[in-house]
Coordinates of C-alpha atoms in Angstrom, one line a residue:
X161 CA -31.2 56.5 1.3
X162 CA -28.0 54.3 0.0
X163 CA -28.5 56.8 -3.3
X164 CA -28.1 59.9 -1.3
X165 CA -25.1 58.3 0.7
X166 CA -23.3 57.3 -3.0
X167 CA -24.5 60.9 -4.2
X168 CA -22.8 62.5 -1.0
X169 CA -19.4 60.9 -0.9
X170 CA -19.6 61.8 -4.8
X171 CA -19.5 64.9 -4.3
X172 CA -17.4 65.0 -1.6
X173 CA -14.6 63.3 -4.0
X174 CA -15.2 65.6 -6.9
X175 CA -14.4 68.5 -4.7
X176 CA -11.4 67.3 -3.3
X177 CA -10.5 66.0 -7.2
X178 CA -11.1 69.8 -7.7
X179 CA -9.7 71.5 -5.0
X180 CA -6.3 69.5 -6.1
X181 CA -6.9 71.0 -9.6
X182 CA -7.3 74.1 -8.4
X183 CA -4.0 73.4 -6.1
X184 CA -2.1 72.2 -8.8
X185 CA -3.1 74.5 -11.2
X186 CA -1.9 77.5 -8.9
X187 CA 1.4 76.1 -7.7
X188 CA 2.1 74.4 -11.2
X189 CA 1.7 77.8 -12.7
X190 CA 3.7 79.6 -10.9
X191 CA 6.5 76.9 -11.6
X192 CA 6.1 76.4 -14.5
X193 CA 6.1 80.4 -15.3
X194 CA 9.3 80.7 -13.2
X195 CA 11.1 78.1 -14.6
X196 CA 9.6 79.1 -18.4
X197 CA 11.0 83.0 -17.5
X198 CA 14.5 81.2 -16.3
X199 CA 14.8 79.4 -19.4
X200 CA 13.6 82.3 -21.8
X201 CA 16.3 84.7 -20.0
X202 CA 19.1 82.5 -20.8
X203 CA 18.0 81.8 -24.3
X204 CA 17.8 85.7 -24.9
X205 CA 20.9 86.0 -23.0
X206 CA 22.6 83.8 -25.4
X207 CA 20.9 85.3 -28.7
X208 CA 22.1 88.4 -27.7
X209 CA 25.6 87.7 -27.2
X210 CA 25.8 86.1 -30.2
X211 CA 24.3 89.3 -32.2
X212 CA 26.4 91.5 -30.3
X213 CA 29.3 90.6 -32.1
X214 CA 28.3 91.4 -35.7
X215 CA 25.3 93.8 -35.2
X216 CA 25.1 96.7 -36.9
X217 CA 23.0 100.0 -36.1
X218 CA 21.5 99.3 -40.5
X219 CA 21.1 95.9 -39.8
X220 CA 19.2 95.8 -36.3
X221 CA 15.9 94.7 -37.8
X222 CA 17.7 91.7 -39.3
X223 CA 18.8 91.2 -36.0
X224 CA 15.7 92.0 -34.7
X225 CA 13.7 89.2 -37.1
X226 CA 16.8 86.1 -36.6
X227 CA 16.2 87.2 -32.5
X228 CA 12.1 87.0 -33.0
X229 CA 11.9 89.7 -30.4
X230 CA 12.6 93.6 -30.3
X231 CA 16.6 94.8 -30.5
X232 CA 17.9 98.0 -29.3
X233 CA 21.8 98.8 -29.6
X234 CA 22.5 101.1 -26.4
X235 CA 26.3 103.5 -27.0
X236 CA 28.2 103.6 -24.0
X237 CA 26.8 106.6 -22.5
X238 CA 23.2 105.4 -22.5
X239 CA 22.0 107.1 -25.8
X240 CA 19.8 104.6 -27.9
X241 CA 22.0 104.2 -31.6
X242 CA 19.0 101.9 -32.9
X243 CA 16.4 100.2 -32.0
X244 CA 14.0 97.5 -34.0
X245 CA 10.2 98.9 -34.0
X246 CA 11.1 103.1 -32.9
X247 CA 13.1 105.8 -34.1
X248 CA 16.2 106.4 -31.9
X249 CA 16.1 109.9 -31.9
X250 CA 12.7 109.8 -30.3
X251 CA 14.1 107.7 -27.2
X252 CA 15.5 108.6 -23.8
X253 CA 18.1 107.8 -22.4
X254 CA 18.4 104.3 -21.4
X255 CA 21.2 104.6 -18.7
X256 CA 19.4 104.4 -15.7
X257 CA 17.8 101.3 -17.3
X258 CA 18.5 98.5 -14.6
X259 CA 19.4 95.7 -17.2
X260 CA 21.2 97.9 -19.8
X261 CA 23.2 99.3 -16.4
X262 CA 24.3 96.0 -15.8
X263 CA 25.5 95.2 -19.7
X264 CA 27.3 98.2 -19.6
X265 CA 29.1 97.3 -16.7
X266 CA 30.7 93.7 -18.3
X267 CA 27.0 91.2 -17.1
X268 CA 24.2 90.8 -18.5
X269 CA 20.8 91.9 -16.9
X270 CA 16.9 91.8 -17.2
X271 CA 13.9 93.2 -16.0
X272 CA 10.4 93.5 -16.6
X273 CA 8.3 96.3 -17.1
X274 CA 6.3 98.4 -19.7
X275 CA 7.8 99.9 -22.4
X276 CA 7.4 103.8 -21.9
X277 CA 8.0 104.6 -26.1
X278 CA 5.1 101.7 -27.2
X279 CA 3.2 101.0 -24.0
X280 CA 3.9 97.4 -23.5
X281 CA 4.9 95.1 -20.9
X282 CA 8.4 93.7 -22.0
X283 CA 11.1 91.2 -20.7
X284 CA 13.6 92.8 -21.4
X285 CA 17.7 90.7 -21.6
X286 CA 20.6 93.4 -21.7
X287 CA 24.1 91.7 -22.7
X288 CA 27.8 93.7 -23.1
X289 CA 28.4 94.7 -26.8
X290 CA 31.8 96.9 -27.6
X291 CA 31.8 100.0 -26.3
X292 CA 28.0 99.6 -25.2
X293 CA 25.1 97.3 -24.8
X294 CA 22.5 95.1 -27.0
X295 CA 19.2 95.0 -25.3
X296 CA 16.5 92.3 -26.5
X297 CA 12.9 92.7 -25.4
X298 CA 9.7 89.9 -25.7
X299 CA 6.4 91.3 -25.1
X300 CA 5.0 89.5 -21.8
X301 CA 1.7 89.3 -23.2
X302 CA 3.4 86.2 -25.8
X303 CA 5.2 84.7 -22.5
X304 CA 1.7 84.6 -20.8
X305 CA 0.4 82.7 -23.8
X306 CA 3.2 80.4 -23.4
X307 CA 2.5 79.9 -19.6
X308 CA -0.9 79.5 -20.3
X309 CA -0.6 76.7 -23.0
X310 CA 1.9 75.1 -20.3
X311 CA -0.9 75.4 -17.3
X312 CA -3.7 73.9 -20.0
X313 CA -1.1 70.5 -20.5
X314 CA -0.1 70.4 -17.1
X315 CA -4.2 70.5 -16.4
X316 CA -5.3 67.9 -18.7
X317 CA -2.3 65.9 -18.1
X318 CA -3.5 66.1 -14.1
X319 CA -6.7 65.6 -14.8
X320 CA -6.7 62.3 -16.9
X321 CA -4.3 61.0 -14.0
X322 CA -7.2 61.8 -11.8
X323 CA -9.5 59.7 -14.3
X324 CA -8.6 56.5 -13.3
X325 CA -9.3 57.6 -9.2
X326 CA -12.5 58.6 -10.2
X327 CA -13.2 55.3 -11.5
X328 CA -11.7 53.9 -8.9
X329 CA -13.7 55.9 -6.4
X330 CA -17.0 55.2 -7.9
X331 CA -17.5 51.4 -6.9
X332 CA -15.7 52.1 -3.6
X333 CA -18.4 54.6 -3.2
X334 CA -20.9 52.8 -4.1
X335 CA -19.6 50.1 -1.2
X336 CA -18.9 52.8 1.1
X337 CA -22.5 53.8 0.4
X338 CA -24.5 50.1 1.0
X339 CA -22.2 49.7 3.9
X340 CA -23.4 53.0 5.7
X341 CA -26.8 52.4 4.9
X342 CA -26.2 48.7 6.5
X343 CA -25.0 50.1 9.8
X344 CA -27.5 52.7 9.8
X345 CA -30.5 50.3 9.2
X346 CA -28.8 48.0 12.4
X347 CA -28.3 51.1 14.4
X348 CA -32.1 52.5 13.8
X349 CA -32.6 48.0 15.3
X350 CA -30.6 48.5 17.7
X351 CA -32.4 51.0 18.8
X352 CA -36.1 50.2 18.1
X353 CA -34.8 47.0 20.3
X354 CA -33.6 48.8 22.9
X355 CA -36.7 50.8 23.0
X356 CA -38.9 47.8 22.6
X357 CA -37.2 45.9 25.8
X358 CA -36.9 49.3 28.0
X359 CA -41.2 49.5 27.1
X360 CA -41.1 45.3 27.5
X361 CA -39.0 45.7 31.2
X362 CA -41.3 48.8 32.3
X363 CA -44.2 46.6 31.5
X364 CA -42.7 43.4 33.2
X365 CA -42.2 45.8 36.9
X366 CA -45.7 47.3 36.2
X367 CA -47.0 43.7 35.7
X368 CA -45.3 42.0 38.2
X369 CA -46.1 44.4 41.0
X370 CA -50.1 44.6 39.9
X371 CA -49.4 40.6 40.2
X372 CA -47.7 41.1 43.9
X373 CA -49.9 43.9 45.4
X374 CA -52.9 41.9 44.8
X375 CA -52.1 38.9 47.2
X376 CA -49.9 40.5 49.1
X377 CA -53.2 43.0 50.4
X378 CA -55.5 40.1 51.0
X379 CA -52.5 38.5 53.3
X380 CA -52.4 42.3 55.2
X381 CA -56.0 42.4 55.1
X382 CA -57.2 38.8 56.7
X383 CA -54.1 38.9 59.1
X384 CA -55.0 42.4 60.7
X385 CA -58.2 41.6 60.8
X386 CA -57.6 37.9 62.7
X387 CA -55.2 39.9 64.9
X388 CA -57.9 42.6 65.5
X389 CA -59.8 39.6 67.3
X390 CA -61.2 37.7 64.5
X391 CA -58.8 34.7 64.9
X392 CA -61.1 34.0 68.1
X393 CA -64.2 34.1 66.0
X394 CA -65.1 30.1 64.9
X395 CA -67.7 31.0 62.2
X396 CA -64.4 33.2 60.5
X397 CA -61.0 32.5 61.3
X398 CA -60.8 29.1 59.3
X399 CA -62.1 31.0 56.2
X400 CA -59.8 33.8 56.8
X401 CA -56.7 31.1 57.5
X402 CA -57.5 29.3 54.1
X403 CA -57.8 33.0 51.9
X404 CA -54.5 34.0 53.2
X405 CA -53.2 30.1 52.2
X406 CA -54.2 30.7 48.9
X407 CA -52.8 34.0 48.4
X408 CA -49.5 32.6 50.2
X409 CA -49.6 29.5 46.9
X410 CA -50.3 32.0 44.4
X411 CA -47.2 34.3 45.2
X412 CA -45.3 30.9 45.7
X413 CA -46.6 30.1 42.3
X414 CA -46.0 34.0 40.9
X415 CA -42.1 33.5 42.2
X416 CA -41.1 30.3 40.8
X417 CA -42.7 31.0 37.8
X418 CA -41.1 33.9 37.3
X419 CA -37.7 32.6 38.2
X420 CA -38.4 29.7 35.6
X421 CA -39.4 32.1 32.8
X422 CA -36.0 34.4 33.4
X423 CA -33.9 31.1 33.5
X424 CA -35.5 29.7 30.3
X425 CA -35.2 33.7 28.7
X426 CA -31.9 34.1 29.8
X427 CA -30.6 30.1 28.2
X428 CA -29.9 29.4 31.8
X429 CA -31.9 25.9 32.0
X430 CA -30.4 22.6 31.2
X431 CA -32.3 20.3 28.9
X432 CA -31.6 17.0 28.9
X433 CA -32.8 16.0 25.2
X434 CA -32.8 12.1 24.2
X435 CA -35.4 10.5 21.4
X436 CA -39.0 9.9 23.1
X437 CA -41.9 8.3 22.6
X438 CA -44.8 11.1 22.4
X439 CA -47.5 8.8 23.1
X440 CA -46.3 7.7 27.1
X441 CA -44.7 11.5 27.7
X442 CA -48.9 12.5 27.1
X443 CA -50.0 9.3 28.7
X444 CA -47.6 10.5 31.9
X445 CA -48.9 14.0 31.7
X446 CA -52.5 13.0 31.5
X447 CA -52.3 10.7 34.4
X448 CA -51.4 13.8 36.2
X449 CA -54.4 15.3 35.7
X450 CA -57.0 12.7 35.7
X451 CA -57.8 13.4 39.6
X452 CA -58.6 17.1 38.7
X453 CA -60.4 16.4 35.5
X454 CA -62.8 14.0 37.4
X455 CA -63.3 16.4 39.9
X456 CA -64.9 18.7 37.8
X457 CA -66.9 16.4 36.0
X458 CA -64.6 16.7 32.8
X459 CA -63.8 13.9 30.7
X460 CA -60.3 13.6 29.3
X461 CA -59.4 11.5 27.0
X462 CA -55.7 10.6 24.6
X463 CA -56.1 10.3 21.0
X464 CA -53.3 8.1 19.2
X465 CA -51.9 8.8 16.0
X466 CA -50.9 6.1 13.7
X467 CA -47.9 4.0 14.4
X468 CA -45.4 5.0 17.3
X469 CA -44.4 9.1 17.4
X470 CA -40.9 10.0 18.5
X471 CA -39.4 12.9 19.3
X472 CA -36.1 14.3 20.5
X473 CA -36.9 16.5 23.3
X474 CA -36.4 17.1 27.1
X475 CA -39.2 15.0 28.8
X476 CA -39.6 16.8 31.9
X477 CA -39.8 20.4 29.7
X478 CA -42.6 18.5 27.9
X479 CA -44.8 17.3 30.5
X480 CA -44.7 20.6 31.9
X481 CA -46.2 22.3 28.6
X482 CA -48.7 19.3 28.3
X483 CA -49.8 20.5 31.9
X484 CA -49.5 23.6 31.5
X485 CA -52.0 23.8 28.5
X486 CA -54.4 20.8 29.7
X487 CA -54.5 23.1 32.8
X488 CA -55.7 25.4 30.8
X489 CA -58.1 23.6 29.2
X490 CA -59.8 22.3 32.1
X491 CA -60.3 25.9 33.8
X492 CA -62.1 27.0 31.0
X493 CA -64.3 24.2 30.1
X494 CA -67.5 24.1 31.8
X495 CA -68.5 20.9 33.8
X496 CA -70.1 18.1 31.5
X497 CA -67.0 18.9 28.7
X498 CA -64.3 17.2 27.3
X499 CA -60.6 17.6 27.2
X500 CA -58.4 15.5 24.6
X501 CA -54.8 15.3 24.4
X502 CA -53.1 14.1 21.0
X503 CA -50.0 14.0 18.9
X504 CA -49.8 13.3 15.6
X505 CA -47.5 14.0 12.6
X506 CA -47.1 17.4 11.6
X507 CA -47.1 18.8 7.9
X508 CA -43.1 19.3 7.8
X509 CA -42.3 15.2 8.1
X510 CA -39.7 16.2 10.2
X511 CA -42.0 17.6 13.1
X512 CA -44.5 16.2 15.7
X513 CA -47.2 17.9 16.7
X514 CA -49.0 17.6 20.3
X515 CA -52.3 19.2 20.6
X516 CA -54.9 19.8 23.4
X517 CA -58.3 20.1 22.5
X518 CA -61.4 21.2 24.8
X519 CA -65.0 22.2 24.3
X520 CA -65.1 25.3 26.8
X521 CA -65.8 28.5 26.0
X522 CA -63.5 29.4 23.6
X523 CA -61.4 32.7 22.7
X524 CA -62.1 35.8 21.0
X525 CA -59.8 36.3 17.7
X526 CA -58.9 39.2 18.6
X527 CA -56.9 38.0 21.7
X528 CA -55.6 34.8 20.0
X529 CA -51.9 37.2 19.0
X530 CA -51.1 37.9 22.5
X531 CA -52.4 34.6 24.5
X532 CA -48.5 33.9 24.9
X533 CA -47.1 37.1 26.5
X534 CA -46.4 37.6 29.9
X535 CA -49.2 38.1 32.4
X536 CA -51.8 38.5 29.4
X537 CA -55.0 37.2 30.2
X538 CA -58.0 37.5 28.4
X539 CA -60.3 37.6 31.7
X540 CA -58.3 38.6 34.1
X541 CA -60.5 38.3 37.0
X542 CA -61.9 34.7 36.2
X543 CA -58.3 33.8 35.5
X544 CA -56.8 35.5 39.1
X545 CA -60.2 33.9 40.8
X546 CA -58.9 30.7 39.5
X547 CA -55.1 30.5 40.4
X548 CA -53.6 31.3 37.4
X549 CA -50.2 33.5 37.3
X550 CA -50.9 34.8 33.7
X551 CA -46.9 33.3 32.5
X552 CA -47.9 29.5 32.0
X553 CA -48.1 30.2 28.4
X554 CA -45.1 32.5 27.9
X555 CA -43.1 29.4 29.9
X556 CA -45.1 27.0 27.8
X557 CA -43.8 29.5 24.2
X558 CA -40.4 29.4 25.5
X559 CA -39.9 26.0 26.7
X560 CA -41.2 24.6 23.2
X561 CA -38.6 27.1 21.3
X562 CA -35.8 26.2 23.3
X563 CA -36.5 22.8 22.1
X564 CA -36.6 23.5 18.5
X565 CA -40.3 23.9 18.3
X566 CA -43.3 26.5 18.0
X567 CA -46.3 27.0 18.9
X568 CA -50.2 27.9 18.2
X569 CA -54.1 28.0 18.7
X570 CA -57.0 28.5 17.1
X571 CA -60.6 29.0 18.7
X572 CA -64.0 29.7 18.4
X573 CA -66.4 31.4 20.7
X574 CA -68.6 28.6 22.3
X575 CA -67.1 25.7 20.8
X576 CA -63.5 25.4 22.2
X577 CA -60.1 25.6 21.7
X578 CA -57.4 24.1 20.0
X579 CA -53.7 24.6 21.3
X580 CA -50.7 23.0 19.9
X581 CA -47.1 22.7 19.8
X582 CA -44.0 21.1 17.6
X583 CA -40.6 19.1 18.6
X584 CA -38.4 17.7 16.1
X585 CA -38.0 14.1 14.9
X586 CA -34.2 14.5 15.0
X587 CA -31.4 15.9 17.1
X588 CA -31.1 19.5 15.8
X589 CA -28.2 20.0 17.8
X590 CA -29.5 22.3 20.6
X591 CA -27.7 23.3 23.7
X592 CA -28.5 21.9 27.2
X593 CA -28.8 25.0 29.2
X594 CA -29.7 24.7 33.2
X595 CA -31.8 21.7 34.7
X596 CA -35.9 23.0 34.7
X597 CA -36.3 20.3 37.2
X598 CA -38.1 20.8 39.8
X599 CA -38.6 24.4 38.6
X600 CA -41.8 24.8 37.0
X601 CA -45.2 25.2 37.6
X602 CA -48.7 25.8 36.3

């Protein structure tokens, strides 16, 4: 593409570079042809005066070689006495002749035309001599020649002037070229962005109102029907009182989690970062979820890593993607499993890595790419039956990037998961962006 660019404004130079030749070359020659004519008149003008006074009507081819053009000697009354290349006899009359009419009136004169006793186009100078006139005459054809040697200089002279802009003009191109192509390749971006977040923001209202209309039916549909007389039915209207509870939690859920995801998207949280110990932030975390764990006969254990881990990272933001994922774990692992949380130095020295580990059912590998966009869920029922808003990993993606970090999983069908995220050892001189106290959930 950047060759066809350079190619393009190439070309487009070399025109103009030859439409100003062309310009030049007409308007130089017609100067230069003028101002040759101008000169070649007075030089004939003066040759001729200065052979008037001593020619002779046996001596006119002398005249005629000294002058290096043709001489004819005119008598007063027009008749031709001698001329240079014809017989005078043989001549007309040259009186109505526009330059010798002029000579024989006391100024010089010229004209061009062809020559009616040899056929040939002439300049032809007249100039008072005695009684009559002295007329010299140059063939145009040699005054074209002339003009034509004086276009070829003025050409080549014009075009090695243009030499060094076309040297010039070939890096410049060349820029001009890689520049374009830069622009275009962040305009075609630009655009495959734009596209990407206009499909990404249709996808987000599709999503979001599947997500609403769900819960928001079941409310309609238990409250219509405990209006209909079911709220005086004992053996229902509990039931039907606790269904719409839990589809009133889930859309509180759906809300502020969706209000925590835009703040963290849009840099609008403030993170409060200090230097941490990993090991109490998952002790804290863990003791959060002990009560849930031992209600579904899950053990949960912390494994340690070697010596004190610290991290610089917001605490709060932490525990929330510790719960977030242990969450998780404990959903999907089957009563009688275990659930471990860890840290433990990660391969780039300046990294820590926290990891929870179960033994439930695992992923498919096909599914582990998108396990961190928004309301992606690899069982969606299972996952809707048990609470879940489908965004606690895209909060968990984004709360761990905003803090310097990444993260990933790896699974296997029947055995478990694995999922894991980084923070930095040091201050990598983040922003703190909006307070996510308060603001999350899982």
């Amino acid at each position: 593409m950047t060759g066809r660019i350079y190619l393009k404004l190439m070309a487009a130079v070399l025109g103009v570079l030859i439409v100003a030749l062309v310009s030049v070359d007409f308007f130089a020659s017609r100067v230069a042809e003028a101002s040759y004519l101008d000169t070649l008149e007075r030089e004939m003008t003066d040759k001729g005066r200065l052979i008037a006074r001593t020619i002779r009507a046996d001596s006119i081819r002398d005249a005629a070689a000294a002058a290096r053009g043709r001489v004819t000697l005119i008598a007063r009354d027009g008749r031709v006495l001698a001329d240079s290349e014809a017989s005078a006899d043989q001549m007309e009359n040259h009186r109505g002749r526009a330059e010798v009419d002029a000579a024989l009136n006391g100024a010089p004169g010229s004209a061009r035309r062809k020559s009616a006793t040899v056929g040939i186009d002439f300049l032809y100078v007249a100039v008072p001599a005695g009684e009559g006139a002295l007329r010299l005459a140059v063939p145009l054809s040699e005054i074209d020649s002339q003009v034509d040697a004086i276009r070829r200089r003025m050409l080549a002279a014009t075009a090695i002037a243009f030499l060094p802009v076309l040297l010039l003009t070939l890096p410049l191109a060349r820029f001009i070229a890689r520049r374009f192509r830069q622009l275009e390749l962040s305009l075609e971006r630009e655009h495959t962005e734009l596209e990407r977040v206009e499909q990404v923001r249709k996808d987000f209202v599709i999503n979001v109102s599947h997500e609403l209309r769900t819960p928001l039916a079941s409310i309609q549909g238990y409250t219509e029907t405990l209006l209909d007389g079911a709220i005086d039915d004992p053996n229902h209207n509990v039931r039907f009182l606790t269904i719409i509870r839990q589809n009133a939690e889930r859309l509180a859920n759906l809300t502020s989690d969706l209000l925590t995801l835009s703040r963290v998207e849009l840099k609008q949280q403030r993170f409060q970062f200090a230097s941490y110990d990993i090991g109490r932030l998952i002790e804290a975390a863990a003791d959060s979820m002990t009560p849930l764990a031992a209600k579904k006969d899950i053990g949960l254990s912390i494994e340690r890593g070697d010596g004190t881990l610290e991290a610089f990272c917001d605490s709060e933001a932490v525990n929330q993607v510790v719960t977030n994922l242990t969450d998780n774990a404990l959903k999907y692992t089957p009563s009688g499993g275990s659930v471990t949380i860890g840290a433990r130095r990660a391969p780039n020295q300046n990294m820590v890595e926290v990891f929870v580990r179960d033994t439930g059912i695992g992923i498919p590998t096909g599914e582990l790419p998108r396990l961190f966009e928004r309301f992606y869920r690899v069982d969606k029922a299972r996952s809707r039956e048990m609470g879940g808003t489908g965004l606690g990993l895209s909060i968990v993606k984004h709360l761990v990037r905003s803090q310097g970090g990444d993260v990933r999983v790896t699974s296997e069908i029947g055995k478990g998961s694995e999922f894991s995220f980084t923070l930095p050892v040091d201050d990598l001189g983040l922003s703190e962006q909006g307070d996510i106290r308060g603001q999350l959930t899982v």
